[in-house]
Amino acid sequence: QQPVQSPQAVILREGEDAVINCSSSKALYSVHWYRQKHGEAPVFLMILLKGGEQKGHEKISASFNEKKQQSSLYLTASQLSYSGTYFCGTRERTYDYKLSFGAGTTVTVRA
Amino acid sequence: DVKVTQSSRYLVKRTGEKVFLECVQDMDHENMFWYRQDPGLGLRLIYFSYDVKMKEKGDIPEGYSVSREKKERFSLILESASTNQTSMYLCASRAFPGQKVYGYTFGSGTRLTVV
């Protein structure tokens, strides 16, 4: 079951913040976040495991609320290099090999 | 760094042709995956392989098959290409869940056009 991401797109000026949400109707074991720049492969940013932990990558951080089956990605003080499409990938069970990906959120950061 | 290499960046094939998309990874990863990426739909799983010669259907396996004879190579086969299989195809690999590195490593993709 594919998770639902929101918003579909966001436009920011450099230095602004944004939040991307990822929610599932099923209980989750872990959530991955990836960023894909135009014409390139998606790149792994971070993984969050069951337990409500928070992680960071540069000034990008994320949280995972397992009770609500949702994760949020926080882009803080955005830079031009943050532009791209962000995907969340969810895993439902510990023994699952596969991820189900959301439709993506396109982030455009302007100078 | 782990590298996942897809043999073709762009392919144009005719309806009804048998098409092979090749993917090779160089880090001894157990798991390999084929996704297709379409605008507004994100990445959808076609097939995956959790070990050599082992494969499982993903969410949209119809019209596709796979082969994994060697650990490093995972091939996606379109038995009889159709125009609705025009898409970007992404291959990915990862170490077995439970090892330290969990994230997927993706290839650069193959943009397939079926005419």
PDB file of C-alpha atoms in Angstrom:
ATOM      1  CA  GLN A   1       0.000   0.000   0.000  1.00  0.00           C
ATOM      2  CA  GLN A   2       1.546   3.308  -1.108  1.00  0.00           C
ATOM      3  CA  PRO A   3       1.869   5.996   1.572  1.00  0.00           C
ATOM      4  CA  VAL A   4       0.350   9.411   0.947  1.00  0.00           C
ATOM      5  CA  GLN A   5       2.618  12.425   0.736  1.00  0.00           C
ATOM      6  CA  SER A   6       1.658  16.058   1.133  1.00  0.00           C
ATOM      7  CA  PRO A   7       2.000  18.620  -0.231  1.00  0.00           C
ATOM      8  CA  GLN A   8       2.542  17.622  -3.863  1.00  0.00           C
ATOM      9  CA  ALA A   9       4.752  20.635  -4.444  1.00  0.00           C
ATOM     10  CA  VAL A  10       6.247  23.533  -2.538  1.00  0.00           C
ATOM     11  CA  ILE A  11       8.142  26.633  -3.628  1.00  0.00           C
ATOM     12  CA  LEU A  12      10.503  28.279  -1.177  1.00  0.00           C
ATOM     13  CA  ARG A  13      12.922  31.159  -1.072  1.00  0.00           C
ATOM     14  CA  GLU A  14      16.399  30.456   0.252  1.00  0.00           C
ATOM     15  CA  GLY A  15      16.384  30.429   4.023  1.00  0.00           C
ATOM     16  CA  GLU A  16      12.721  29.450   4.389  1.00  0.00           C
ATOM     17  CA  ASP A  17      11.483  26.303   6.098  1.00  0.00           C
ATOM     18  CA  ALA A  18       9.143  23.583   4.865  1.00  0.00           C
ATOM     19  CA  VAL A  19       7.550  20.386   6.115  1.00  0.00           C
ATOM     20  CA  ILE A  20       6.707  17.344   4.022  1.00  0.00           C
ATOM     21  CA  ASN A  21       4.355  14.740   5.431  1.00  0.00           C
ATOM     22  CA  CYS A  22       4.074  11.044   4.743  1.00  0.00           C
ATOM     23  CA  SER A  23       1.223   8.967   6.124  1.00  0.00           C
ATOM     24  CA  SER A  24       0.101   5.389   5.893  1.00  0.00           C
ATOM     25  CA  SER A  25      -3.084   3.540   6.693  1.00  0.00           C
ATOM     26  CA  LYS A  26      -1.032   0.601   7.973  1.00  0.00           C
ATOM     27  CA  ALA A  27       1.248   0.156  10.952  1.00  0.00           C
ATOM     28  CA  LEU A  28       4.833   0.889   9.987  1.00  0.00           C
ATOM     29  CA  TYR A  29       8.153  -0.572  11.021  1.00  0.00           C
ATOM     30  CA  SER A  30      10.316   2.047   9.352  1.00  0.00           C
ATOM     31  CA  VAL A  31      10.259   5.065   7.074  1.00  0.00           C
ATOM     32  CA  HIS A  32      12.931   6.014   4.544  1.00  0.00           C
ATOM     33  CA  TRP A  33      13.412   9.404   2.926  1.00  0.00           C
ATOM     34  CA  TYR A  34      15.034   9.957  -0.490  1.00  0.00           C
ATOM     35  CA  ARG A  35      15.723  12.989  -2.655  1.00  0.00           C
ATOM     36  CA  GLN A  36      15.853  12.898  -6.429  1.00  0.00           C
ATOM     37  CA  LYS A  37      17.266  15.747  -8.447  1.00  0.00           C
ATOM     38  CA  HIS A  38      16.122  16.191 -12.006  1.00  0.00           C
ATOM     39  CA  GLY A  39      17.577  13.518 -14.276  1.00  0.00           C
ATOM     40  CA  GLU A  40      19.373  11.743 -11.442  1.00  0.00           C
ATOM     41  CA  ALA A  41      18.861   8.669  -9.290  1.00  0.00           C
ATOM     42  CA  PRO A  42      17.029   8.988  -5.962  1.00  0.00           C
ATOM     43  CA  VAL A  43      19.518   9.339  -3.112  1.00  0.00           C
ATOM     44  CA  PHE A  44      18.979   7.927   0.361  1.00  0.00           C
ATOM     45  CA  LEU A  45      18.741  10.634   3.047  1.00  0.00           C
ATOM     46  CA  MET A  46      17.791   8.817   6.227  1.00  0.00           C
ATOM     47  CA  ILE A  47      15.822   6.035   7.829  1.00  0.00           C
ATOM     48  CA  LEU A  48      13.618   6.219  10.902  1.00  0.00           C
ATOM     49  CA  LEU A  49      12.744   3.133  12.854  1.00  0.00           C
ATOM     50  CA  LYS A  50       9.779   2.415  15.078  1.00  0.00           C
ATOM     51  CA  GLY A  51      10.309   4.281  18.327  1.00  0.00           C
ATOM     52  CA  GLY A  52       9.594   7.884  17.387  1.00  0.00           C
ATOM     53  CA  GLU A  53      13.210   8.809  16.802  1.00  0.00           C
ATOM     54  CA  GLN A  54      14.363  11.845  14.933  1.00  0.00           C
ATOM     55  CA  LYS A  55      17.262  11.998  12.532  1.00  0.00           C
ATOM     56  CA  GLY A  56      19.119  14.644  10.616  1.00  0.00           C
ATOM     57  CA  HIS A  57      21.006  15.092   7.381  1.00  0.00           C
ATOM     58  CA  GLU A  58      22.601  18.523   6.951  1.00  0.00           C
ATOM     59  CA  LYS A  59      19.764  20.852   7.953  1.00  0.00           C
ATOM     60  CA  ILE A  60      17.153  18.310   6.967  1.00  0.00           C
ATOM     61  CA  SER A  61      15.592  16.351   9.793  1.00  0.00           C
ATOM     62  CA  ALA A  62      12.696  13.961  10.162  1.00  0.00           C
ATOM     63  CA  SER A  63      10.429  12.493  12.774  1.00  0.00           C
ATOM     64  CA  PHE A  64       8.369   9.321  12.912  1.00  0.00           C
ATOM     65  CA  ASN A  65       5.177   8.984  14.904  1.00  0.00           C
ATOM     66  CA  GLU A  66       4.395   5.273  14.857  1.00  0.00           C
ATOM     67  CA  LYS A  67       1.054   5.706  16.618  1.00  0.00           C
ATOM     68  CA  LYS A  68      -0.173   7.988  13.860  1.00  0.00           C
ATOM     69  CA  GLN A  69       1.672   5.982  11.188  1.00  0.00           C
ATOM     70  CA  GLN A  70       3.210   9.114   9.820  1.00  0.00           C
ATOM     71  CA  SER A  71       6.538  10.750   9.276  1.00  0.00           C
ATOM     72  CA  SER A  72       7.484  14.347   8.595  1.00  0.00           C
ATOM     73  CA  LEU A  73      10.555  15.717   6.848  1.00  0.00           C
ATOM     74  CA  TYR A  74      11.716  19.179   7.925  1.00  0.00           C
ATOM     75  CA  LEU A  75      13.717  21.385   5.577  1.00  0.00           C
ATOM     76  CA  THR A  76      15.257  24.114   7.707  1.00  0.00           C
ATOM     77  CA  ALA A  77      16.839  27.295   6.332  1.00  0.00           C
ATOM     78  CA  SER A  78      16.551  25.862   2.840  1.00  0.00           C
ATOM     79  CA  GLN A  79      19.378  26.126   0.340  1.00  0.00           C
ATOM     80  CA  LEU A  80      19.276  26.025  -3.456  1.00  0.00           C
ATOM     81  CA  SER A  81      20.736  22.521  -3.270  1.00  0.00           C
ATOM     82  CA  TYR A  82      17.605  21.288  -1.504  1.00  0.00           C
ATOM     83  CA  SER A  83      15.588  21.514  -4.715  1.00  0.00           C
ATOM     84  CA  GLY A  84      14.362  18.158  -5.970  1.00  0.00           C
ATOM     85  CA  THR A  85      11.628  15.618  -5.440  1.00  0.00           C
ATOM     86  CA  TYR A  86      11.428  14.012  -2.026  1.00  0.00           C
ATOM     87  CA  PHE A  87      10.021  10.527  -1.607  1.00  0.00           C
ATOM     88  CA  CYS A  88       9.125   8.653   1.513  1.00  0.00           C
ATOM     89  CA  GLY A  89       9.334   4.869   1.490  1.00  0.00           C
ATOM     90  CA  THR A  90       7.612   2.764   4.107  1.00  0.00           C
ATOM     91  CA  ARG A  91       8.180  -0.729   5.395  1.00  0.00           C
ATOM     92  CA  GLU A  92       5.409  -2.474   7.307  1.00  0.00           C
ATOM     93  CA  ARG A  93       7.156  -5.412   8.937  1.00  0.00           C
ATOM     94  CA  THR A  94      10.623  -6.172  10.170  1.00  0.00           C
ATOM     95  CA  TYR A  95      11.003  -9.044   7.714  1.00  0.00           C
ATOM     96  CA  ASP A  96       9.731  -7.093   4.712  1.00  0.00           C
ATOM     97  CA  TYR A  97      12.308  -6.685   2.007  1.00  0.00           C
ATOM     98  CA  LYS A  98      10.441  -4.076   0.021  1.00  0.00           C
ATOM     99  CA  LEU A  99       9.546  -0.431   0.375  1.00  0.00           C
ATOM    100  CA  SER A 100       6.365   1.226  -0.792  1.00  0.00           C
ATOM    101  CA  PHE A 101       6.973   4.764  -2.015  1.00  0.00           C
ATOM    102  CA  GLY A 102       4.781   7.824  -1.968  1.00  0.00           C
ATOM    103  CA  ALA A 103       4.098   9.885  -5.101  1.00  0.00           C
ATOM    104  CA  GLY A 104       6.716  12.445  -4.141  1.00  0.00           C
ATOM    105  CA  THR A 105       6.869  16.112  -3.172  1.00  0.00           C
ATOM    106  CA  THR A 106       8.602  18.504  -5.542  1.00  0.00           C
ATOM    107  CA  VAL A 107      10.561  21.202  -3.725  1.00  0.00           C
ATOM    108  CA  THR A 108      11.792  24.265  -5.587  1.00  0.00           C
ATOM    109  CA  VAL A 109      14.105  26.630  -3.745  1.00  0.00           C
ATOM    110  CA  ARG A 110      14.597  30.027  -5.350  1.00  0.00           C
ATOM    111  CA  ALA A 111      17.266  32.618  -4.661  1.00  0.00           C
TER     112      ALA A 111
ATOM    113  CA  ASP B   1      30.478   3.710  -2.543  1.00  0.00           C
ATOM    114  CA  VAL B   2      27.944   1.215  -3.770  1.00  0.00           C
ATOM    115  CA  LYS B   3      27.316   1.504  -7.437  1.00  0.00           C
ATOM    116  CA  VAL B   4      24.230   0.349  -9.283  1.00  0.00           C
ATOM    117  CA  THR B   5      24.636   0.449 -13.031  1.00  0.00           C
ATOM    118  CA  GLN B   6      21.814   0.212 -15.528  1.00  0.00           C
ATOM    119  CA  SER B   7      23.009  -0.723 -18.957  1.00  0.00           C
ATOM    120  CA  SER B   8      20.998   1.794 -20.983  1.00  0.00           C
ATOM    121  CA  ARG B   9      19.977   5.342 -20.214  1.00  0.00           C
ATOM    122  CA  TYR B  10      17.483   5.580 -23.077  1.00  0.00           C
ATOM    123  CA  LEU B  11      15.782   2.851 -25.076  1.00  0.00           C
ATOM    124  CA  VAL B  12      13.226   2.957 -27.865  1.00  0.00           C
ATOM    125  CA  LYS B  13      11.475  -0.292 -28.711  1.00  0.00           C
ATOM    126  CA  ARG B  14       8.588  -1.367 -30.897  1.00  0.00           C
ATOM    127  CA  THR B  15       5.314  -2.770 -29.646  1.00  0.00           C
ATOM    128  CA  GLY B  16       5.526  -6.533 -29.279  1.00  0.00           C
ATOM    129  CA  GLU B  17       9.309  -6.693 -28.907  1.00  0.00           C
ATOM    130  CA  LYS B  18      10.917  -8.580 -26.049  1.00  0.00           C
ATOM    131  CA  VAL B  19      12.926  -6.094 -24.012  1.00  0.00           C
ATOM    132  CA  PHE B  20      15.713  -6.722 -21.516  1.00  0.00           C
ATOM    133  CA  LEU B  21      16.733  -4.127 -18.956  1.00  0.00           C
ATOM    134  CA  GLU B  22      19.953  -4.960 -17.154  1.00  0.00           C
ATOM    135  CA  CYS B  23      21.113  -3.886 -13.715  1.00  0.00           C
ATOM    136  CA  VAL B  24      24.426  -4.652 -12.008  1.00  0.00           C
ATOM    137  CA  GLN B  25      25.535  -3.762  -8.478  1.00  0.00           C
ATOM    138  CA  ASP B  26      29.062  -4.023  -7.150  1.00  0.00           C
ATOM    139  CA  MET B  27      28.682  -4.279  -3.378  1.00  0.00           C
ATOM    140  CA  ASP B  28      27.513  -7.835  -2.835  1.00  0.00           C
ATOM    141  CA  HIS B  29      24.012  -6.759  -1.830  1.00  0.00           C
ATOM    142  CA  GLU B  30      21.482  -9.526  -1.318  1.00  0.00           C
ATOM    143  CA  ASN B  31      18.339  -7.602  -2.222  1.00  0.00           C
ATOM    144  CA  MET B  32      17.596  -6.071  -5.613  1.00  0.00           C
ATOM    145  CA  PHE B  33      14.498  -4.291  -6.885  1.00  0.00           C
ATOM    146  CA  TRP B  34      12.877  -2.999 -10.049  1.00  0.00           C
ATOM    147  CA  TYR B  35      10.599   0.033  -9.858  1.00  0.00           C
ATOM    148  CA  ARG B  36       8.902   2.065 -12.508  1.00  0.00           C
ATOM    149  CA  GLN B  37       8.502   5.786 -12.056  1.00  0.00           C
ATOM    150  CA  ASP B  38       5.622   7.710 -13.603  1.00  0.00           C
ATOM    151  CA  PRO B  39       4.629  11.342 -13.003  1.00  0.00           C
ATOM    152  CA  GLY B  40       2.156  11.664 -10.152  1.00  0.00           C
ATOM    153  CA  LEU B  41       2.440   8.003  -9.246  1.00  0.00           C
ATOM    154  CA  GLY B  42       5.883   7.925  -7.694  1.00  0.00           C
ATOM    155  CA  LEU B  43       7.829   4.685  -7.650  1.00  0.00           C
ATOM    156  CA  ARG B  44       5.909   1.454  -7.985  1.00  0.00           C
ATOM    157  CA  LEU B  45       7.491  -1.904  -7.327  1.00  0.00           C
ATOM    158  CA  ILE B  46       7.478  -4.372 -10.207  1.00  0.00           C
ATOM    159  CA  TYR B  47       9.574  -7.259  -8.884  1.00  0.00           C
ATOM    160  CA  PHE B  48      12.221  -7.836  -6.288  1.00  0.00           C
ATOM    161  CA  SER B  49      14.763 -10.489  -5.445  1.00  0.00           C
ATOM    162  CA  TYR B  50      15.915 -11.136  -1.905  1.00  0.00           C
ATOM    163  CA  ASP B  51      18.624 -13.567  -2.944  1.00  0.00           C
ATOM    164  CA  VAL B  52      20.115 -15.238  -6.008  1.00  0.00           C
ATOM    165  CA  LYS B  53      17.490 -17.111  -7.999  1.00  0.00           C
ATOM    166  CA  MET B  54      14.795 -15.959  -5.576  1.00  0.00           C
ATOM    167  CA  LYS B  55      12.197 -13.493  -6.809  1.00  0.00           C
ATOM    168  CA  GLU B  56       8.860 -12.133  -5.749  1.00  0.00           C
ATOM    169  CA  LYS B  57       6.183 -10.083  -7.434  1.00  0.00           C
ATOM    170  CA  GLY B  58       5.753  -6.520  -6.419  1.00  0.00           C
ATOM    171  CA  ASP B  59       2.657  -4.382  -6.843  1.00  0.00           C
ATOM    172  CA  ILE B  60       2.553  -4.237 -10.651  1.00  0.00           C
ATOM    173  CA  PRO B  61       4.164  -7.392 -12.082  1.00  0.00           C
ATOM    174  CA  GLU B  62       1.802  -7.916 -15.039  1.00  0.00           C
ATOM    175  CA  GLY B  63       3.640  -7.949 -18.352  1.00  0.00           C
ATOM    176  CA  TYR B  64       7.068  -8.279 -16.703  1.00  0.00           C
ATOM    177  CA  SER B  65       9.367 -11.053 -15.572  1.00  0.00           C
ATOM    178  CA  VAL B  66      12.813 -11.040 -13.969  1.00  0.00           C
ATOM    179  CA  SER B  67      15.968 -13.080 -13.847  1.00  0.00           C
ATOM    180  CA  ARG B  68      18.678 -13.250 -11.229  1.00  0.00           C
ATOM    181  CA  GLU B  69      21.237 -15.910 -12.047  1.00  0.00           C
ATOM    182  CA  LYS B  70      24.115 -14.134 -10.296  1.00  0.00           C
ATOM    183  CA  LYS B  71      24.063 -12.066  -7.140  1.00  0.00           C
ATOM    184  CA  GLU B  72      25.254  -8.881  -8.800  1.00  0.00           C
ATOM    185  CA  ARG B  73      22.897  -8.884 -11.778  1.00  0.00           C
ATOM    186  CA  PHE B  74      19.122  -8.447 -11.883  1.00  0.00           C
ATOM    187  CA  SER B  75      17.351  -8.280 -15.227  1.00  0.00           C
ATOM    188  CA  LEU B  76      13.862  -7.029 -15.983  1.00  0.00           C
ATOM    189  CA  ILE B  77      12.164  -8.550 -19.003  1.00  0.00           C
ATOM    190  CA  LEU B  78       9.212  -7.143 -20.872  1.00  0.00           C
ATOM    191  CA  GLU B  79       7.856 -10.209 -22.616  1.00  0.00           C
ATOM    192  CA  SER B  80       5.942  -8.278 -25.270  1.00  0.00           C
ATOM    193  CA  ALA B  81       6.386  -4.543 -24.944  1.00  0.00           C
ATOM    194  CA  SER B  82       3.300  -2.359 -25.024  1.00  0.00           C
ATOM    195  CA  THR B  83       2.900   1.406 -25.176  1.00  0.00           C
ATOM    196  CA  ASN B  84       1.639   1.527 -21.575  1.00  0.00           C
ATOM    197  CA  GLN B  85       5.045   0.267 -20.471  1.00  0.00           C
ATOM    198  CA  THR B  86       6.654   3.495 -21.614  1.00  0.00           C
ATOM    199  CA  SER B  87       8.204   4.743 -18.396  1.00  0.00           C
ATOM    200  CA  MET B  88      11.349   5.380 -16.383  1.00  0.00           C
ATOM    201  CA  TYR B  89      12.659   2.134 -14.874  1.00  0.00           C
ATOM    202  CA  LEU B  90      14.785   2.266 -11.753  1.00  0.00           C
ATOM    203  CA  CYS B  91      16.840  -0.551 -10.320  1.00  0.00           C
ATOM    204  CA  ALA B  92      17.905  -0.534  -6.666  1.00  0.00           C
ATOM    205  CA  SER B  93      19.868  -2.709  -4.289  1.00  0.00           C
ATOM    206  CA  ARG B  94      20.383  -2.941  -0.545  1.00  0.00           C
ATOM    207  CA  ALA B  95      22.147  -5.071   1.994  1.00  0.00           C
ATOM    208  CA  PHE B  96      20.086  -7.632   3.848  1.00  0.00           C
ATOM    209  CA  PRO B  97      17.811  -5.938   6.403  1.00  0.00           C
ATOM    210  CA  GLY B  98      19.455  -6.076   9.791  1.00  0.00           C
ATOM    211  CA  GLN B  99      22.857  -5.009   8.582  1.00  0.00           C
ATOM    212  CA  LYS B 100      24.018  -1.514   9.334  1.00  0.00           C
ATOM    213  CA  VAL B 101      23.319   0.098   5.982  1.00  0.00           C
ATOM    214  CA  TYR B 102      19.606   0.024   5.354  1.00  0.00           C
ATOM    215  CA  GLY B 103      19.040   2.490   2.548  1.00  0.00           C
ATOM    216  CA  TYR B 104      18.489   1.586  -1.051  1.00  0.00           C
ATOM    217  CA  THR B 105      21.040   2.548  -3.673  1.00  0.00           C
ATOM    218  CA  PHE B 106      19.411   3.368  -6.979  1.00  0.00           C
ATOM    219  CA  GLY B 107      20.723   3.261 -10.514  1.00  0.00           C
ATOM    220  CA  SER B 108      20.354   6.283 -12.787  1.00  0.00           C
ATOM    221  CA  GLY B 109      17.380   4.755 -14.540  1.00  0.00           C
ATOM    222  CA  THR B 110      16.438   3.616 -18.030  1.00  0.00           C
ATOM    223  CA  ARG B 111      13.912   5.709 -19.891  1.00  0.00           C
ATOM    224  CA  LEU B 112      12.028   3.269 -22.097  1.00  0.00           C
ATOM    225  CA  THR B 113       9.781   4.428 -24.909  1.00  0.00           C
ATOM    226  CA  VAL B 114       7.608   1.853 -26.650  1.00  0.00           C
ATOM    227  CA  VAL B 115       6.327   2.963 -30.042  1.00  0.00           C
TER     228      VAL B 115
END
